[in-house]
């Protein structure tokens, strides 16, 4: 079972789920350290949000587009940082969920 954690960013709760190491490294290879040399942070953020956020459902489904439609730059930037922090945490034995506030 994937680890899960609920975080709060700008007064909205987001439920995150972990991804596999290979999924995450493939994502960074595609968009952060691509062979072409052209970094694409927007596509990285979109894929990371869609792959890790499971609630709210509209964020999980639409990714960065959800925030673009609200003219919100701050929230997805903070959300990506929180997801990266979550993914880098070690899972505690016997625990799959956690909660933190930002």
Short mmCIF file of C-alpha atoms in Angstrom, two decimals:
data_model
loop_
_atom_site.label_atom_id
_atom_site.label_comp_id
_atom_site.label_asym_id
_atom_site.label_seq_id
_atom_site.Cartn_x
_atom_site.Cartn_y
_atom_site.Cartn_z
CA UNK A 1 0.00 0.00 0.00
CA UNK A 2 1.30 3.45 -0.91
CA UNK A 3 2.12 5.79 1.95
CA UNK A 4 -0.33 8.63 2.39
CA UNK A 5 -0.16 11.96 4.16
CA UNK A 6 -2.51 14.90 4.56
CA UNK A 7 -0.94 18.34 4.32
CA UNK A 8 -2.34 21.85 4.39
CA UNK A 9 -1.25 24.47 1.85
CA UNK A 10 -2.89 27.90 1.90
CA UNK A 11 -5.72 26.63 4.12
CA UNK A 12 -6.62 23.73 1.81
CA UNK A 13 -6.03 20.09 2.80
CA UNK A 14 -4.37 17.85 0.23
CA UNK A 15 -4.00 14.11 0.55
CA UNK A 16 -0.80 12.80 -0.96
CA UNK A 17 0.23 9.28 -1.88
CA UNK A 18 3.73 8.03 -2.45
CA UNK A 19 5.03 6.83 -5.78
CA UNK A 20 7.73 4.31 -6.63
CA UNK A 21 11.36 5.29 -6.91
CA UNK A 22 11.42 4.34 -10.58
CA UNK A 23 8.32 6.48 -11.32
CA UNK A 24 9.87 9.51 -9.64
CA UNK A 25 13.31 9.12 -11.22
CA UNK A 26 11.76 8.65 -14.67
CA UNK A 27 9.78 11.84 -14.09
CA UNK A 28 12.87 13.83 -13.14
CA UNK A 29 14.78 12.38 -16.09
CA UNK A 30 12.00 13.47 -18.45
CA UNK A 31 11.52 17.01 -17.20
CA UNK A 32 14.28 18.11 -14.82
CA UNK A 33 17.39 16.47 -16.29
CA UNK A 34 16.32 15.55 -19.82
CA UNK A 35 18.76 14.30 -22.42
CA UNK A 36 17.72 17.24 -24.61
CA UNK A 37 19.00 19.65 -21.97
CA UNK A 38 15.68 21.52 -21.88
CA UNK A 39 14.15 21.52 -18.43
CA UNK A 40 10.34 21.70 -18.29
CA UNK A 41 9.30 22.60 -14.76
CA UNK A 42 5.62 23.09 -15.64
CA UNK A 43 5.25 19.55 -17.00
CA UNK A 44 7.22 18.19 -14.03
CA UNK A 45 4.90 19.99 -11.58
CA UNK A 46 1.80 18.85 -13.45
CA UNK A 47 2.85 15.20 -13.52
CA UNK A 48 3.97 15.29 -9.88
CA UNK A 49 0.67 16.79 -8.72
CA UNK A 50 -1.43 14.38 -10.81
CA UNK A 51 0.66 11.42 -9.67
CA UNK A 52 0.76 12.22 -5.95
CA UNK A 53 -2.34 14.24 -5.01
CA UNK A 54 -5.40 12.07 -4.43
CA UNK A 55 -7.61 14.75 -2.84
CA UNK A 56 -9.13 17.18 -3.57
CA UNK A 57 -10.26 15.28 -6.66
CA UNK A 58 -10.30 18.32 -8.96
CA UNK A 59 -6.61 18.99 -8.22
CA UNK A 60 -5.73 15.32 -8.72
CA UNK A 61 -7.55 15.29 -12.07
CA UNK A 62 -6.50 18.65 -13.52
CA UNK A 63 -3.08 19.21 -11.94
CA UNK A 64 -1.48 22.57 -12.74
CA UNK A 65 -4.43 23.56 -14.95
CA UNK A 66 -6.59 23.77 -11.81
CA UNK A 67 -4.31 26.49 -10.42
CA UNK A 68 -3.84 28.21 -13.80
CA UNK A 69 -7.59 28.73 -14.02
CA UNK A 70 -7.51 30.47 -10.62
CA UNK A 71 -4.49 32.61 -11.56
CA UNK A 72 -2.65 31.05 -8.58
CA UNK A 73 1.12 30.70 -8.76
CA UNK A 74 1.92 30.41 -5.05
CA UNK A 75 -0.12 27.32 -4.20
CA UNK A 76 1.21 24.91 -6.83
CA UNK A 77 4.78 26.02 -6.09
CA UNK A 78 4.32 25.28 -2.38
CA UNK A 79 2.41 22.08 -3.13
CA UNK A 80 5.28 20.77 -5.29
CA UNK A 81 7.77 21.50 -2.47
CA UNK A 82 5.53 19.67 0.00
CA UNK A 83 5.17 16.67 -2.33
CA UNK A 84 8.94 16.49 -2.82
CA UNK A 85 9.47 16.65 0.96
CA UNK A 86 6.88 13.93 1.48
CA UNK A 87 8.46 11.66 -1.12
CA UNK A 88 11.89 12.06 0.47
CA UNK A 89 10.63 11.05 3.94
CA UNK A 90 11.30 7.54 5.12
CA UNK A 91 8.23 5.47 5.86
CA UNK A 92 7.84 4.52 9.50
CA UNK A 93 7.47 0.76 9.99
CA UNK A 94 3.81 -0.16 10.36
CA UNK A 95 2.52 3.30 9.38
CA UNK A 96 1.10 4.37 6.04
CA UNK A 97 -0.49 7.71 6.88
CA UNK A 98 0.55 10.91 8.53
CA UNK A 99 -0.55 14.50 8.89
CA UNK A 100 1.31 17.79 8.82
CA UNK A 101 0.37 21.42 8.57
CA UNK A 102 2.03 24.05 6.46
#
